Amino acid sequence: MPSDLIDARQLSPALTERVELAQELIAISGERSSSAFPRLIRPTLQPWFASTLMRIKCRSEPTCLIQRKNAPAPLAYASATIEPTGVAAVTFKNLLTVTGPNQGEGDLKLAANLCEQVGAHLSMLVLELAAPPSGGEYAAVVSPAWLEERQAELKRLEKRISDVAGFLSQTAVSADLSDDYPDVGWADDVIGRRARYADLTILGPDLLASHTLKDKVIEGTLFSSGKPILLVPEGARPTLKPKRILVAWDARPESSRAVRESLDMLKGAEDVRLVIVDPIGDEFHHGEEPGADAAAYLARHGVKVTVDRLPSANHSIADVLRQHAGDVAAELMVMGAYGHSRLRERIFGGVTKSMLEGQSLPVLMAR
């Protein structure tokens, strides 16, 4: 059989409908590859369809473990190795970091080092947030003080662009530089549009200390780009090849998205802890066996995963996660962000807000 042909009979029944749809599309285009087309599909004709064609081989090693109270031994789940056929694995190939005036080179060096780790391209976005006019739009036009402030902001922006360009010229990583001068109210939209062309947005200690710009980068990336962010607090040692990862799992779509975005790192880790705090075992939450479905999903991707079910014991979920991350020496935490609305998080608080405010471990967030 030619190397670019895949035997459709090897596919699982769940893919039958997609197979039939692909056959119809290719038949309409008049690109049948042979008289044996009912059982053979040429992936190069439909790249989106080719990504679903996988040969699945099961192996019996118990790489997925469930830890329960009062259980004599962890429950073992068979692992499945999935080998994509002619489809490259998703990796972080484009990293974005945002910087503003009065920031040093710390975040720039951090982002460049992460790019070197994985051979990624670095995109730098330099922003100066325009001060809102006082007294309305008419006052802004006639106010000399406001015009002077705008001119000072533009000068700071130009200097920061020059500094960042100088830094990039001294690095070995592939990089590009862009800048913008948006009003504060539109900054998250500007950042979100730029983040759509990156696999991951990095927020280093300098940016995390900038308050307004930090909030704009977090919300712009998470809500306007559909891409994840990596928070790197002061003193942390970030890596995109962590060996020990803690996944904060709450069975929400945001958690599922975070797991999918970090799947390559999870597969490369030696120890992945799927942590559930105060799990609810019913069909509307975690299922009859909390964590089992998520762990089985990860195990089929070759992830060595252990499920840890933890009681909060009158502590906040954020505190429980931080404590457990330290106990298992995790190098990275993966979690969904803003399971509740931004307004509710701001008024009443939430896990996302708590993790943003007090964290010593790098955290990958997605929604």
Coordinates of C-alpha atoms in Angstrom, one line a residue:
M1 CA 0.0 0.0 0.0
P2 CA 1.4 3.5 -0.9
S3 CA 2.7 5.4 2.1
D4 CA 0.2 8.2 1.7
L5 CA -2.8 5.9 1.8
I6 CA -4.5 4.8 5.0
D7 CA -6.7 1.7 5.3
A8 CA -10.1 2.9 6.4
R9 CA -10.9 -0.4 7.9
Q10 CA -8.4 0.3 10.7
L11 CA -10.4 3.2 11.9
S12 CA -12.7 3.0 14.9
P13 CA -16.5 2.9 14.3
A14 CA -16.8 6.4 15.8
L15 CA -15.0 7.8 12.7
T16 CA -17.4 6.2 10.2
E17 CA -19.4 9.4 9.7
R18 CA -16.3 11.5 9.0
V19 CA -15.1 8.8 6.6
E20 CA -18.3 9.0 4.6
L21 CA -18.3 12.8 4.6
A22 CA -14.7 12.9 3.4
Q23 CA -15.6 10.5 0.6
E24 CA -18.4 12.7 -0.5
L25 CA -16.2 15.8 -0.5
I26 CA -13.4 14.2 -2.4
A27 CA -15.9 12.6 -4.9
I28 CA -17.4 16.0 -5.6
S29 CA -13.9 17.5 -6.3
G30 CA -13.3 14.6 -8.7
E31 CA -10.0 13.6 -7.0
R32 CA -10.6 9.8 -6.5
S33 CA -7.2 8.2 -6.2
S34 CA -8.1 4.7 -7.3
S35 CA -11.0 2.2 -7.9
A36 CA -10.4 1.0 -4.3
F37 CA -11.4 4.4 -2.9
P38 CA -14.2 3.0 -0.6
R39 CA -11.5 1.6 1.6
L40 CA -8.7 4.0 1.0
I41 CA -8.4 7.7 1.7
R42 CA -5.7 10.0 0.5
P43 CA -4.9 12.3 3.5
T44 CA -3.2 15.1 1.5
L45 CA -6.6 15.9 -0.1
Q46 CA -8.2 16.8 3.3
P47 CA -5.7 17.9 5.9
W48 CA -8.4 18.5 8.5
F49 CA -9.6 15.0 8.0
A50 CA -6.1 13.4 8.0
S51 CA -5.6 14.7 11.6
T52 CA -8.3 12.2 12.8
L53 CA -6.8 9.2 11.1
M54 CA -4.7 7.4 13.8
R55 CA -3.6 3.9 14.4
I56 CA -4.4 2.9 17.9
K57 CA -2.5 0.3 19.8
C58 CA -3.2 -0.6 23.4
R59 CA -0.6 -1.7 25.9
S60 CA -1.2 -3.0 29.3
E61 CA 1.2 -1.0 31.5
P62 CA -0.7 0.7 34.3
T63 CA 0.3 4.3 33.7
C64 CA -3.0 5.8 35.0
L65 CA -3.5 5.5 38.7
I66 CA -6.5 6.6 40.8
Q67 CA -5.9 7.2 44.5
R68 CA -8.9 6.8 46.8
K69 CA -9.4 6.8 50.5
N70 CA -9.9 3.3 52.0
A71 CA -8.6 1.6 48.9
P72 CA -6.0 -1.1 49.4
A73 CA -4.2 -0.2 46.2
P74 CA -4.6 2.4 43.3
L75 CA -7.0 1.4 40.6
A76 CA -5.1 0.7 37.4
Y77 CA -6.2 1.7 33.9
A78 CA -4.8 0.4 30.7
S79 CA -2.9 3.0 28.7
A80 CA -3.3 3.6 25.0
T81 CA -0.6 4.8 22.7
I82 CA -1.9 7.0 19.8
E83 CA 0.4 7.3 16.9
P84 CA -0.6 10.1 14.5
T85 CA -0.2 9.2 10.9
G86 CA 1.7 11.9 9.0
V87 CA 0.5 14.6 11.4
A88 CA 3.0 16.6 13.5
A89 CA 2.4 17.0 17.2
V90 CA 1.2 20.3 18.5
T91 CA 4.1 22.2 20.2
F92 CA 4.8 25.7 21.4
K93 CA 6.5 27.3 18.3
N94 CA 5.4 30.9 18.8
L95 CA 5.7 32.6 22.2
L96 CA 4.5 36.1 22.9
T97 CA 5.4 38.5 25.7
V98 CA 4.1 42.0 26.3
T99 CA 6.2 44.7 27.9
G100 CA 5.7 48.4 28.7
P101 CA 7.8 51.4 29.7
N102 CA 9.7 51.4 33.0
Q103 CA 10.3 47.6 32.8
G104 CA 13.7 46.0 32.7
E105 CA 15.1 43.1 30.7
G106 CA 14.1 40.4 33.2
D107 CA 10.9 39.4 31.3
L108 CA 12.7 39.6 28.0
K109 CA 15.4 37.3 29.1
L110 CA 12.9 34.9 30.6
A111 CA 10.9 34.7 27.4
A112 CA 14.1 34.3 25.3
N113 CA 15.3 31.5 27.5
L114 CA 12.0 29.6 27.1
C115 CA 12.2 30.0 23.3
E116 CA 15.7 28.5 23.4
Q117 CA 14.4 25.5 25.4
V118 CA 11.9 24.5 22.7
G119 CA 13.3 26.2 19.5
A120 CA 10.4 28.7 19.4
H121 CA 10.0 32.1 17.8
L122 CA 9.6 35.1 20.1
S123 CA 7.1 37.8 19.4
M124 CA 7.5 41.0 21.5
L125 CA 4.7 43.5 21.9
V126 CA 5.6 46.9 23.4
L127 CA 2.7 48.8 24.7
E128 CA 2.1 52.2 26.3
L129 CA -1.4 52.6 27.6
A130 CA -2.8 56.0 26.7
A131 CA -4.0 58.1 29.6
P132 CA -7.8 58.7 29.4
P133 CA -8.7 62.4 29.0
S134 CA -10.3 64.2 31.9
G135 CA -13.5 66.1 31.4
G136 CA -14.7 64.2 28.3
E137 CA -13.5 64.2 24.7
Y138 CA -14.0 67.9 24.1
A139 CA -11.8 68.7 27.1
A140 CA -9.2 66.4 25.7
V141 CA -8.9 68.4 22.6
V142 CA -8.4 71.7 24.2
S143 CA -6.4 70.6 27.3
P144 CA -2.7 71.5 27.0
A145 CA -1.9 69.3 30.0
W146 CA -3.4 66.2 28.4
L147 CA -1.6 66.8 25.1
E148 CA 1.7 67.1 27.0
E149 CA 1.0 63.9 28.8
R150 CA 0.3 62.2 25.5
Q151 CA 3.6 63.4 24.1
A152 CA 5.4 62.2 27.1
E153 CA 3.8 58.7 26.7
L154 CA 4.8 58.5 23.1
K155 CA 8.4 59.4 24.0
R156 CA 8.4 56.6 26.7
L157 CA 7.0 54.2 24.1
E158 CA 9.7 55.1 21.6
K159 CA 12.5 54.6 24.2
R160 CA 11.1 51.2 25.2
I161 CA 10.9 50.1 21.6
S162 CA 14.5 51.1 21.1
D163 CA 15.6 49.2 24.3
V164 CA 13.7 46.1 23.3
A165 CA 15.1 46.2 19.8
G166 CA 18.6 46.4 21.2
F167 CA 18.0 43.4 23.4
L168 CA 16.6 41.3 20.6
S169 CA 19.6 42.2 18.4
Q170 CA 21.8 40.5 21.0
T171 CA 19.8 37.3 21.3
A172 CA 20.2 34.2 19.1
V173 CA 16.4 33.4 19.0
S174 CA 14.2 34.2 16.1
A175 CA 12.1 37.2 17.0
D176 CA 9.8 40.0 15.8
L177 CA 8.9 43.3 17.4
S178 CA 5.6 45.3 17.3
D179 CA 4.2 48.1 19.3
D180 CA 0.9 49.9 19.9
Y181 CA -0.5 52.9 21.8
P182 CA -4.0 52.0 22.7
D183 CA -6.4 53.7 25.1
V184 CA -6.7 51.8 28.3
G185 CA -10.3 50.6 27.5
W186 CA -9.2 49.0 24.2
A187 CA -5.9 47.5 25.3
D188 CA -7.2 44.0 26.0
D189 CA -8.6 43.8 22.4
V190 CA -5.3 44.9 21.0
I191 CA -3.4 42.3 23.0
G192 CA -6.0 39.6 22.2
R193 CA -5.6 40.1 18.5
R194 CA -1.9 39.8 18.7
A195 CA -2.0 36.7 21.0
R196 CA -4.1 34.9 18.4
Y197 CA -0.9 34.4 16.4
A198 CA 1.0 32.9 19.3
D199 CA 0.8 29.5 21.0
L200 CA 1.5 30.8 24.4
T201 CA 1.7 34.3 26.1
I202 CA 4.3 34.7 28.8
L203 CA 3.8 36.9 31.8
G204 CA 7.0 37.4 33.8
P205 CA 7.6 39.0 37.2
D206 CA 7.9 42.6 35.8
L207 CA 4.6 42.4 33.9
L208 CA 2.9 40.7 36.9
A209 CA 3.9 43.7 39.0
S210 CA 2.5 46.3 36.6
H211 CA -1.2 45.9 37.7
T212 CA -3.1 47.6 34.9
L213 CA -1.1 46.2 32.0
K214 CA -1.0 42.8 33.7
D215 CA -4.8 42.7 33.9
K216 CA -5.1 43.8 30.2
V217 CA -2.7 41.0 29.1
I218 CA -4.4 38.3 31.1
E219 CA -8.0 39.2 30.1
G220 CA -7.1 40.1 26.5
T221 CA -5.3 36.8 25.9
L222 CA -7.8 34.5 27.7
F223 CA -11.0 36.2 26.4
S224 CA -10.0 37.5 23.0
S225 CA -7.5 35.0 21.6
G226 CA -8.5 31.6 22.8
K227 CA -4.8 30.9 23.7
P228 CA -3.3 30.0 27.0
I229 CA -1.0 32.1 29.3
L230 CA 2.0 31.2 31.4
L231 CA 2.3 33.1 34.7
V232 CA 5.9 33.2 36.0
P233 CA 6.1 34.8 39.5
E234 CA 9.2 36.3 41.1
G235 CA 11.7 33.6 42.1
A236 CA 10.2 30.8 39.9
R237 CA 12.2 28.7 37.6
P238 CA 10.0 28.3 34.5
T239 CA 10.5 25.5 32.0
L240 CA 8.4 24.3 29.0
K241 CA 9.8 20.8 29.7
P242 CA 8.6 20.2 33.3
K243 CA 9.0 16.7 34.8
R244 CA 6.4 17.1 37.5
I245 CA 3.1 18.8 36.8
L246 CA 0.0 19.4 38.9
V247 CA -3.3 19.7 37.0
A248 CA -6.1 21.5 38.9
W249 CA -9.2 19.6 37.7
D250 CA -12.8 20.7 38.3
A251 CA -14.4 19.0 35.3
R252 CA -15.4 22.4 33.7
P253 CA -14.7 23.2 30.1
E254 CA -12.0 25.6 31.1
S255 CA -10.1 22.8 32.8
S256 CA -10.5 20.6 29.8
R257 CA -9.1 23.4 27.5
A258 CA -6.1 23.8 29.8
V259 CA -5.3 20.1 29.7
R260 CA -5.6 20.1 25.9
E261 CA -3.3 23.1 25.6
S262 CA -0.7 21.6 27.8
L263 CA -0.9 18.0 26.4
D264 CA 2.5 17.9 24.9
M265 CA 4.1 18.9 28.2
L266 CA 2.0 16.4 30.1
K267 CA 3.1 13.6 27.8
G268 CA 6.7 14.5 28.4
A269 CA 6.4 14.7 32.2
E270 CA 7.5 11.9 34.5
D271 CA 4.8 12.6 37.1
V272 CA 1.4 14.3 36.4
R273 CA -1.0 14.8 39.4
L274 CA -4.6 15.3 38.5
V275 CA -5.9 17.1 41.6
I276 CA -9.5 17.3 42.6
V277 CA -10.6 19.3 45.7
D278 CA -13.9 18.2 47.3
P279 CA -15.1 16.2 44.3
I280 CA -18.8 15.7 43.8
G281 CA -19.4 12.2 42.4
D282 CA -22.4 12.6 40.1
E283 CA -23.1 12.8 36.4
F284 CA -23.4 16.6 36.6
H285 CA -19.9 17.1 38.1
H286 CA -17.1 14.6 38.2
G287 CA -19.0 11.3 37.5
E288 CA -19.4 8.3 39.6
E289 CA -15.6 7.9 39.9
P290 CA -14.2 11.5 40.2
G291 CA -11.1 11.9 38.0
A292 CA -11.4 8.5 36.3
D293 CA -12.6 9.9 32.9
A294 CA -10.0 12.6 32.8
A295 CA -7.2 10.2 33.8
A296 CA -8.3 7.7 31.2
Y297 CA -8.2 10.4 28.6
L298 CA -4.7 11.4 29.6
A299 CA -3.5 7.8 29.8
R300 CA -4.6 7.1 26.2
H301 CA -2.3 10.0 25.2
G302 CA 0.6 8.3 27.0
V303 CA 0.5 10.5 30.1
K304 CA 1.7 9.0 33.4
V305 CA -1.1 10.3 35.6
T306 CA -2.2 9.9 39.2
V307 CA -5.5 11.2 40.5
D308 CA -5.3 12.9 43.9
R309 CA -8.7 13.6 45.6
L310 CA -8.2 16.2 48.4
P311 CA -10.5 17.6 51.0
S312 CA -10.5 21.4 51.5
A313 CA -10.8 21.0 55.3
N314 CA -12.0 24.7 55.6
H315 CA -9.2 26.0 53.5
S316 CA -9.5 27.7 50.2
I317 CA -9.1 25.7 47.0
A318 CA -6.2 27.9 46.0
D319 CA -4.4 27.2 49.3
V320 CA -5.0 23.5 49.0
L321 CA -3.6 23.5 45.4
R322 CA -0.5 25.5 46.5
Q323 CA 0.2 23.2 49.4
H324 CA -0.2 20.0 47.4
A325 CA 2.0 21.5 44.6
G326 CA 4.7 21.9 47.2
D327 CA 4.2 18.5 48.6
V328 CA 4.7 16.8 45.2
A329 CA 7.5 19.2 44.1
A330 CA 5.5 20.3 41.1
E331 CA 7.4 22.5 38.6
L332 CA 4.2 23.7 36.8
M333 CA 0.5 24.0 37.6
V334 CA -2.1 23.7 34.8
M335 CA -5.6 25.1 35.4
G336 CA -8.6 26.5 33.7
A337 CA -9.3 30.2 34.2
Y338 CA -12.5 32.2 34.9
G339 CA -14.9 29.4 35.3
H340 CA -17.2 32.2 36.6
S341 CA -17.5 35.6 34.9
R342 CA -14.8 38.2 35.3
L343 CA -17.3 40.5 37.2
R344 CA -18.2 37.8 39.7
E345 CA -14.5 37.0 40.2
R346 CA -13.7 40.6 40.9
I347 CA -16.5 41.2 43.3
F348 CA -16.7 37.8 45.1
G349 CA -13.3 36.4 44.4
G350 CA -12.5 33.0 43.0
V351 CA -9.8 30.4 42.4
T352 CA -8.5 32.3 39.4
K353 CA -8.2 35.6 41.3
S354 CA -6.5 33.9 44.2
M355 CA -4.0 32.1 42.1
L356 CA -3.1 35.4 40.3
E357 CA -2.5 37.2 43.5
G358 CA -0.4 34.8 45.5
Q359 CA 1.6 32.3 43.6
S360 CA 5.2 31.0 43.7
L361 CA 4.9 28.4 41.0
P362 CA 4.6 28.9 37.2
V363 CA 0.9 28.5 36.2
L364 CA -0.4 27.7 32.8
M365 CA -4.0 29.0 32.4
A366 CA -6.5 28.6 29.6
R367 CA -10.2 29.0 29.1

